[in-house]
PDB file of C-alpha atoms in Angstrom:
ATOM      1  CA  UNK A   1      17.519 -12.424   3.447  1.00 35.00           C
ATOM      2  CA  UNK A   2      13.953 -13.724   2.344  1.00 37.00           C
ATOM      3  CA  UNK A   3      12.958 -13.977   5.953  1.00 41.00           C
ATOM      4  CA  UNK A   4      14.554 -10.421   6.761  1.00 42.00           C
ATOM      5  CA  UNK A   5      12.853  -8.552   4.343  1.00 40.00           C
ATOM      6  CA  UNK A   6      10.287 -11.229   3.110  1.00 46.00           C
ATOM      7  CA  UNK A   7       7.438  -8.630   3.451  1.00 49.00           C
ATOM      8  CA  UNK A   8       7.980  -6.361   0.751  1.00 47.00           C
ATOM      9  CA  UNK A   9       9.386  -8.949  -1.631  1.00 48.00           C
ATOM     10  CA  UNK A  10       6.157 -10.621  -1.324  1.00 51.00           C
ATOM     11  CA  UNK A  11       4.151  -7.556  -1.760  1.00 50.00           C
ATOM     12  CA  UNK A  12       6.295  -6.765  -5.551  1.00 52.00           C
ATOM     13  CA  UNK A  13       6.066 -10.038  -5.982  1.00 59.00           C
ATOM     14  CA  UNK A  14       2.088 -10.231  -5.379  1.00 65.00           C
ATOM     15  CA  UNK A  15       1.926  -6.576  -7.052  1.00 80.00           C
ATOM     16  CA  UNK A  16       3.214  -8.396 -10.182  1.00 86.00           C
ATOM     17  CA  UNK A  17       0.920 -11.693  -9.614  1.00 88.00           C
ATOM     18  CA  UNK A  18      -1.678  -9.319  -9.605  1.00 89.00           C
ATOM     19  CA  UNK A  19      -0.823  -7.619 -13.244  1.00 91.00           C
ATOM     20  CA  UNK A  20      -0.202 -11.051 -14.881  1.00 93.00           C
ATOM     21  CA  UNK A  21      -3.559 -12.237 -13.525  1.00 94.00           C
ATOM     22  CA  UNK A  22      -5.409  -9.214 -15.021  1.00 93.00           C
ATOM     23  CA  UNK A  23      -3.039  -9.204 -18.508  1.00 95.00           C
ATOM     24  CA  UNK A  24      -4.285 -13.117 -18.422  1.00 94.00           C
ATOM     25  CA  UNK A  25      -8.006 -12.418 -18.271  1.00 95.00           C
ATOM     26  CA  UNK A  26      -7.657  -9.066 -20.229  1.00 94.00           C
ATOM     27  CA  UNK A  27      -5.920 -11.515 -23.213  1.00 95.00           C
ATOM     28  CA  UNK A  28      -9.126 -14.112 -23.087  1.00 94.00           C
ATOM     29  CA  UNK A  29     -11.063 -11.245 -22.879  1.00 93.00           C
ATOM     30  CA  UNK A  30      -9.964 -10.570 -26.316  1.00 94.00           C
ATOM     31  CA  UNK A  31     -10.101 -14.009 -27.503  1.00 93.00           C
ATOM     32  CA  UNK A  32      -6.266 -14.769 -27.663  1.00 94.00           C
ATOM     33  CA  UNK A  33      -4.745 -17.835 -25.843  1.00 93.00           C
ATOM     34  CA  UNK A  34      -2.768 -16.122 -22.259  1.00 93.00           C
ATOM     35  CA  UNK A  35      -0.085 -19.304 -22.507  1.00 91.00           C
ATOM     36  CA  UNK A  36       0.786 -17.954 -26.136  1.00 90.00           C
ATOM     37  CA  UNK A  37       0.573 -14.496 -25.963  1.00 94.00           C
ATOM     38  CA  UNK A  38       1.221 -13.792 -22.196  1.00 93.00           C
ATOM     39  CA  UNK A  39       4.978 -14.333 -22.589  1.00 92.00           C
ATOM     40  CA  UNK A  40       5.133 -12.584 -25.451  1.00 89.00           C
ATOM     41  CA  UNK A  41       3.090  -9.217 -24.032  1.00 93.00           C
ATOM     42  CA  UNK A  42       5.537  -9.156 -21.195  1.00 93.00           C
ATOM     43  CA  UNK A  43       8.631  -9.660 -23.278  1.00 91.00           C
ATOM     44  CA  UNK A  44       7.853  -6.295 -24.843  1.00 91.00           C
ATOM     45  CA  UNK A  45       6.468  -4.511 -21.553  1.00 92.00           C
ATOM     46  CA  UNK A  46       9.570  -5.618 -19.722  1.00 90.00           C
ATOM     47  CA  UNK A  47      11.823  -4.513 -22.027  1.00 86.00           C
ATOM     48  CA  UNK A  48      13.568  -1.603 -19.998  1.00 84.00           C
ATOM     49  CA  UNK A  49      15.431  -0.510 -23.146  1.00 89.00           C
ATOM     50  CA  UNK A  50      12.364   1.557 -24.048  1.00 89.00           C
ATOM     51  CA  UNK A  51      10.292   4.308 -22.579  1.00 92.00           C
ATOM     52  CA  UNK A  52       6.906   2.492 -20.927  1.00 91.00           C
ATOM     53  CA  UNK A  53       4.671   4.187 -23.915  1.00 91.00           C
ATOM     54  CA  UNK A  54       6.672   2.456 -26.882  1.00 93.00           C
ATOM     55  CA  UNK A  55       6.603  -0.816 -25.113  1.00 93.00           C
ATOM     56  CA  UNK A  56       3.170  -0.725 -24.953  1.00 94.00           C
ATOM     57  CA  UNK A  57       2.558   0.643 -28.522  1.00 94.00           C
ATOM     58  CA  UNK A  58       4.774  -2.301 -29.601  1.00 92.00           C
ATOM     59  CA  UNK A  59       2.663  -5.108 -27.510  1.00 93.00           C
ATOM     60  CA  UNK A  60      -0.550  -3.621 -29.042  1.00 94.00           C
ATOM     61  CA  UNK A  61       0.811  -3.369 -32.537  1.00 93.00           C
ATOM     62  CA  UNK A  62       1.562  -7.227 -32.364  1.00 89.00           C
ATOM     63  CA  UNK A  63      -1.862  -7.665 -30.316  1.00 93.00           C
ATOM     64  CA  UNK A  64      -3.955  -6.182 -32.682  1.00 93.00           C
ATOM     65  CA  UNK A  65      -2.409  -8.219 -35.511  1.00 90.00           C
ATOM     66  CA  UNK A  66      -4.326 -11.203 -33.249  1.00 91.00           C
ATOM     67  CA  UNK A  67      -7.392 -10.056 -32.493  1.00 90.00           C
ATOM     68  CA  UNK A  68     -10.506  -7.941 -34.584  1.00 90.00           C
ATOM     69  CA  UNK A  69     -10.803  -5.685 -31.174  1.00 92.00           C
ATOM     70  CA  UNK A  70     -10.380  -2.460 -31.031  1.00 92.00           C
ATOM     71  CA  UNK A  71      -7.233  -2.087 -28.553  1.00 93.00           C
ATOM     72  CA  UNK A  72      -7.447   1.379 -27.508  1.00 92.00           C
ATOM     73  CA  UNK A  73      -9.108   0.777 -23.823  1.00 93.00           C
ATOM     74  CA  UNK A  74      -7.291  -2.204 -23.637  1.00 94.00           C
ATOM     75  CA  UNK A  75      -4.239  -0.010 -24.151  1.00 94.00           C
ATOM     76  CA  UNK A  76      -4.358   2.845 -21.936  1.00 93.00           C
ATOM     77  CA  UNK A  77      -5.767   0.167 -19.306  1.00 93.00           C
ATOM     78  CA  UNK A  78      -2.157  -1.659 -19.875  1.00 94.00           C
ATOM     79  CA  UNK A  79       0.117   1.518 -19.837  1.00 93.00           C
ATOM     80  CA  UNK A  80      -1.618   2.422 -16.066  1.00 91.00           C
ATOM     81  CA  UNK A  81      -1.693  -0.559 -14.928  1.00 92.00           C
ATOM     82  CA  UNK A  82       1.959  -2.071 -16.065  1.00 91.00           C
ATOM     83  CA  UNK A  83       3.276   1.752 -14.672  1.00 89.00           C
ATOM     84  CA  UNK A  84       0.911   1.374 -11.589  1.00 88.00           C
ATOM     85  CA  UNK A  85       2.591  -2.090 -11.196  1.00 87.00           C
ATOM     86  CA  UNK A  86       6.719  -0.626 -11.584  1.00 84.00           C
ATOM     87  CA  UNK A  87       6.254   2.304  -9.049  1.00 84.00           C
ATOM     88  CA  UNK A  88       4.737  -0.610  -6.698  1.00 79.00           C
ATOM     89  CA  UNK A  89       7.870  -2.289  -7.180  1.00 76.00           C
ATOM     90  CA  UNK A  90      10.043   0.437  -6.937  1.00 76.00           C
ATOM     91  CA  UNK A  91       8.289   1.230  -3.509  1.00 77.00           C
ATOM     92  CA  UNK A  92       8.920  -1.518  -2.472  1.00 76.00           C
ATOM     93  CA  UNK A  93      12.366  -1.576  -3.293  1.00 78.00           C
ATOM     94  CA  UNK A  94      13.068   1.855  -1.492  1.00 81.00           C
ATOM     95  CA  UNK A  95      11.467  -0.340   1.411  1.00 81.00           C
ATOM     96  CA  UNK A  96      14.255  -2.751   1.431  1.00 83.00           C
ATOM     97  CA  UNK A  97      17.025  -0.692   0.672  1.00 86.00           C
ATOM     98  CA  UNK A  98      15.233   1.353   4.188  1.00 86.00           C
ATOM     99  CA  UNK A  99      15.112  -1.951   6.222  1.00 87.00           C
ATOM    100  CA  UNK A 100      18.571  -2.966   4.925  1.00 89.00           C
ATOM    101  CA  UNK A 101      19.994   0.727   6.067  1.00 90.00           C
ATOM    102  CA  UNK A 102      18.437   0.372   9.170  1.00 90.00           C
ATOM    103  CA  UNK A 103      19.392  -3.319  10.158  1.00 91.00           C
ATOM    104  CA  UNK A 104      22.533  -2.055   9.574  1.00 91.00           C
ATOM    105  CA  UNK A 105      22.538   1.310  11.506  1.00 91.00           C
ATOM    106  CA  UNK A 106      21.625  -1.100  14.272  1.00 91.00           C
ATOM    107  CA  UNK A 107      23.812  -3.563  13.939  1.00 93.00           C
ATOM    108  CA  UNK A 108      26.463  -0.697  13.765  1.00 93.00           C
ATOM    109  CA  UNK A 109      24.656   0.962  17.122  1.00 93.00           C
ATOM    110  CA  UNK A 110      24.609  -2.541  18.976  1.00 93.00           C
ATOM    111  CA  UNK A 111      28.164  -3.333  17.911  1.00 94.00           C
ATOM    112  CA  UNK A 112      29.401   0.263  19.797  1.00 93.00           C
ATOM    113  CA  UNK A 113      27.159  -0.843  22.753  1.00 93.00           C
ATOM    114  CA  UNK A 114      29.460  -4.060  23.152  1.00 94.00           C
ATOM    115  CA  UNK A 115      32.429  -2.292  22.371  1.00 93.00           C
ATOM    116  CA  UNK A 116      31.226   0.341  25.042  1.00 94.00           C
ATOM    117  CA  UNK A 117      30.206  -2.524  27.657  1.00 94.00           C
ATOM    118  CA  UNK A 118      33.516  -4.550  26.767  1.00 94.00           C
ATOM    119  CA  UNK A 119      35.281  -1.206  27.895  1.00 95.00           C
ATOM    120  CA  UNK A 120      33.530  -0.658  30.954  1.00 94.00           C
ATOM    121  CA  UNK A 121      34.571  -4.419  31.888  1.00 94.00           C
ATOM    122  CA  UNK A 122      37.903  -3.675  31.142  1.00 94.00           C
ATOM    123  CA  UNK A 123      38.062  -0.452  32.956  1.00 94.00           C
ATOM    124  CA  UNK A 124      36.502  -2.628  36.442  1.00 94.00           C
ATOM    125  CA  UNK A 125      38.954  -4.983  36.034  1.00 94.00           C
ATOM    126  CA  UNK A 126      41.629  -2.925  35.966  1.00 94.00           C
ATOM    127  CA  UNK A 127      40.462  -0.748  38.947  1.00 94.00           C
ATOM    128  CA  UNK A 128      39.982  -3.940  40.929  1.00 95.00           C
ATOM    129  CA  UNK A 129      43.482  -4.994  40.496  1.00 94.00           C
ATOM    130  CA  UNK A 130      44.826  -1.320  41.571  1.00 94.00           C
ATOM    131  CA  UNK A 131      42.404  -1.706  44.832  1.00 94.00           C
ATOM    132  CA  UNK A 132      43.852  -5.498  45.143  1.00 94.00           C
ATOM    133  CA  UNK A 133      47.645  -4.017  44.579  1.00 93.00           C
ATOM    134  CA  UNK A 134      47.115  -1.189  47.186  1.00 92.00           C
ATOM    135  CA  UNK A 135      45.752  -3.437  49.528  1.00 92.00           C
ATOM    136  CA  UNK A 136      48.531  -6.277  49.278  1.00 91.00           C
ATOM    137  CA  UNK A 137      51.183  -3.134  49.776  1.00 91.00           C
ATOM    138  CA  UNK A 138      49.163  -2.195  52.482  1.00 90.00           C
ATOM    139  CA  UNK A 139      49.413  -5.378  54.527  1.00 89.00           C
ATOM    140  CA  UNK A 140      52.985  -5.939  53.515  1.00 88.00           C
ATOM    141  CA  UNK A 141      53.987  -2.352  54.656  1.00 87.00           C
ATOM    142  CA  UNK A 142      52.339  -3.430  57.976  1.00 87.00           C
ATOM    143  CA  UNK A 143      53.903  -6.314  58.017  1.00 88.00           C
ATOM    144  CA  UNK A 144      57.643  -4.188  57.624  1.00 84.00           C
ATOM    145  CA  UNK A 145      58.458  -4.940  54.080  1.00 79.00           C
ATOM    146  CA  UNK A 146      59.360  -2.598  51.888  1.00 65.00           C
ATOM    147  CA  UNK A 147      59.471  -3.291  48.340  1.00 61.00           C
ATOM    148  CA  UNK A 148      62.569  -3.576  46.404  1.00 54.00           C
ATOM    149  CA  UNK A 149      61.158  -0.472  44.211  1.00 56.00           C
ATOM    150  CA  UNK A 150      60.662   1.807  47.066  1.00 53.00           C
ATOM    151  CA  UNK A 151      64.351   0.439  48.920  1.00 52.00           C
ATOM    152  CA  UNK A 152      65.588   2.036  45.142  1.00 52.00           C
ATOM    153  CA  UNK A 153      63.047   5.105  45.562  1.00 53.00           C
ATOM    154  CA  UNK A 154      64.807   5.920  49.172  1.00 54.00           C
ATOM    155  CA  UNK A 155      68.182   5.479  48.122  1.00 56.00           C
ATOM    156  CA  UNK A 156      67.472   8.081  45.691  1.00 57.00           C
ATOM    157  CA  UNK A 157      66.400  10.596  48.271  1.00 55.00           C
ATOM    158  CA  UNK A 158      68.895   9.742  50.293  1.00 58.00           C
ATOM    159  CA  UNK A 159      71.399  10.886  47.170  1.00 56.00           C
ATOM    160  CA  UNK A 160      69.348  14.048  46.773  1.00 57.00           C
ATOM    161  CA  UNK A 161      69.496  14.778  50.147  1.00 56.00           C
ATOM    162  CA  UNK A 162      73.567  14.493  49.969  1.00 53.00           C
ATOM    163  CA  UNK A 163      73.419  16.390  47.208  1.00 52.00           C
ATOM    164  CA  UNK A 164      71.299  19.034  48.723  1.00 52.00           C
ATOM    165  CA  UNK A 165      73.322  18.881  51.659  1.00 52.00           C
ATOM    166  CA  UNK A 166      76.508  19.318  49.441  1.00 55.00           C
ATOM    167  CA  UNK A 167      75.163  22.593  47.632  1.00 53.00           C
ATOM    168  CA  UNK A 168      73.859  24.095  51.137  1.00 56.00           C
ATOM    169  CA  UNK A 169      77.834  23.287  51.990  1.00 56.00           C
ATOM    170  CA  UNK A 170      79.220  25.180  49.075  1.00 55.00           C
ATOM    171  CA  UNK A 171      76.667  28.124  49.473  1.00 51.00           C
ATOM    172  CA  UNK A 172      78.216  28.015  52.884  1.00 51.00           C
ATOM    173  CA  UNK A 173      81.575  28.148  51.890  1.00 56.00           C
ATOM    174  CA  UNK A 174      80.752  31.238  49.186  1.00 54.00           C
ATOM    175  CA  UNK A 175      79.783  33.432  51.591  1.00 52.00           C
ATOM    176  CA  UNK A 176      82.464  32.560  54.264  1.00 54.00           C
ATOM    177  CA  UNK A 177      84.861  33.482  51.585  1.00 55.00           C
ATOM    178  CA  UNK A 178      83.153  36.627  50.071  1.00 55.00           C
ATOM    179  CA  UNK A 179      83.045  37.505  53.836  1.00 55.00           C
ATOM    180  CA  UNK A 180      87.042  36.847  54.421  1.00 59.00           C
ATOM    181  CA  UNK A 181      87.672  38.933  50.798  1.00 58.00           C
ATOM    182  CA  UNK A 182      86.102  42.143  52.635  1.00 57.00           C
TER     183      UNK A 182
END
């Protein structure tokens, strides 16, 4: 999957780099220690419990506690950011769900193709034979045989043809005696 749809994994991924980089030098830029409060700044911005404005407000509540800055840059910097940051991701997520529909449209597509192909084989195959058949009762008619199907098929006729000969008989015979009752 990572190589498939690598790309815009990365790019969250990077997207996300990117905010912890800036939250890191934001926090020294405030005097507090990133590896202590970095963690702790994300546990409340990721928190998806929450709208995005309360999670911030919480982070800068337990911020300010930390540092003698004023926090109210800092803060509206962190809300645009963090929410510039999530819409990224989620971009990036419609991305793969797009790549994922369309592998799979086209897997679908190339999947009717060799059913389609597989068909057309079939259809050759089967057309060959009925030339190959044709041609074998060809030469063997030439030759004088007659298949045991068609000696069945001509014994057949040969019963309609009594039986025609039959009715033409009693037709016959109807009128001779409708002529003999006048």
């Amino acid at each position: 999957i990572n190589a498939e749809y690598g790309g815009p994994l990365r790019a969250a991924m990077a997207g996300r780099d990117v905010f912890l980089k800036w939250l890191s030098e934001a926090l020294e830029g405030l005097e507090l220690d990133p590896e202590a409060y970095l963690e702790y700044a994300m546990g409340f911005m990721d928190d998806n419990e929450e709208p995005l404005d309360a999670r911030v407000d919480g982070c800068i509540e337990t911020l300010a506690g930390a540092t003698e800055y004023n926090l109210t840059q800092f803060r509206a910097e962190l809300e645009a950011r963090y929410a510039a940051m999530n819409e990224c991701s989620q971009q990036h997520e419609e991305s793969e769900r797009a790549v994922r529909e369309n592998m799979a449209a086209l897997q679908q597509e190339q999947q009717m193709a060799e059913a389609r192909r597989k068909q057309q084989q079939l259809a050759e195959v089967l057309e060959q034979r009925e030339v190959e058949d044709r041609e074998r009762q060809a030469a063997a008619a030439a030759r004088g045989f007659v298949p045991e199907d068609d000696h069945a098929l001509a014994d057949d006729e040969r019963a309609r043809g009594r039986n025609r000969t039959e009715t033409e008989e009693m037709v016959v015979s109807n009128l001779n005696h409708a002529a003999s009752d006048e």
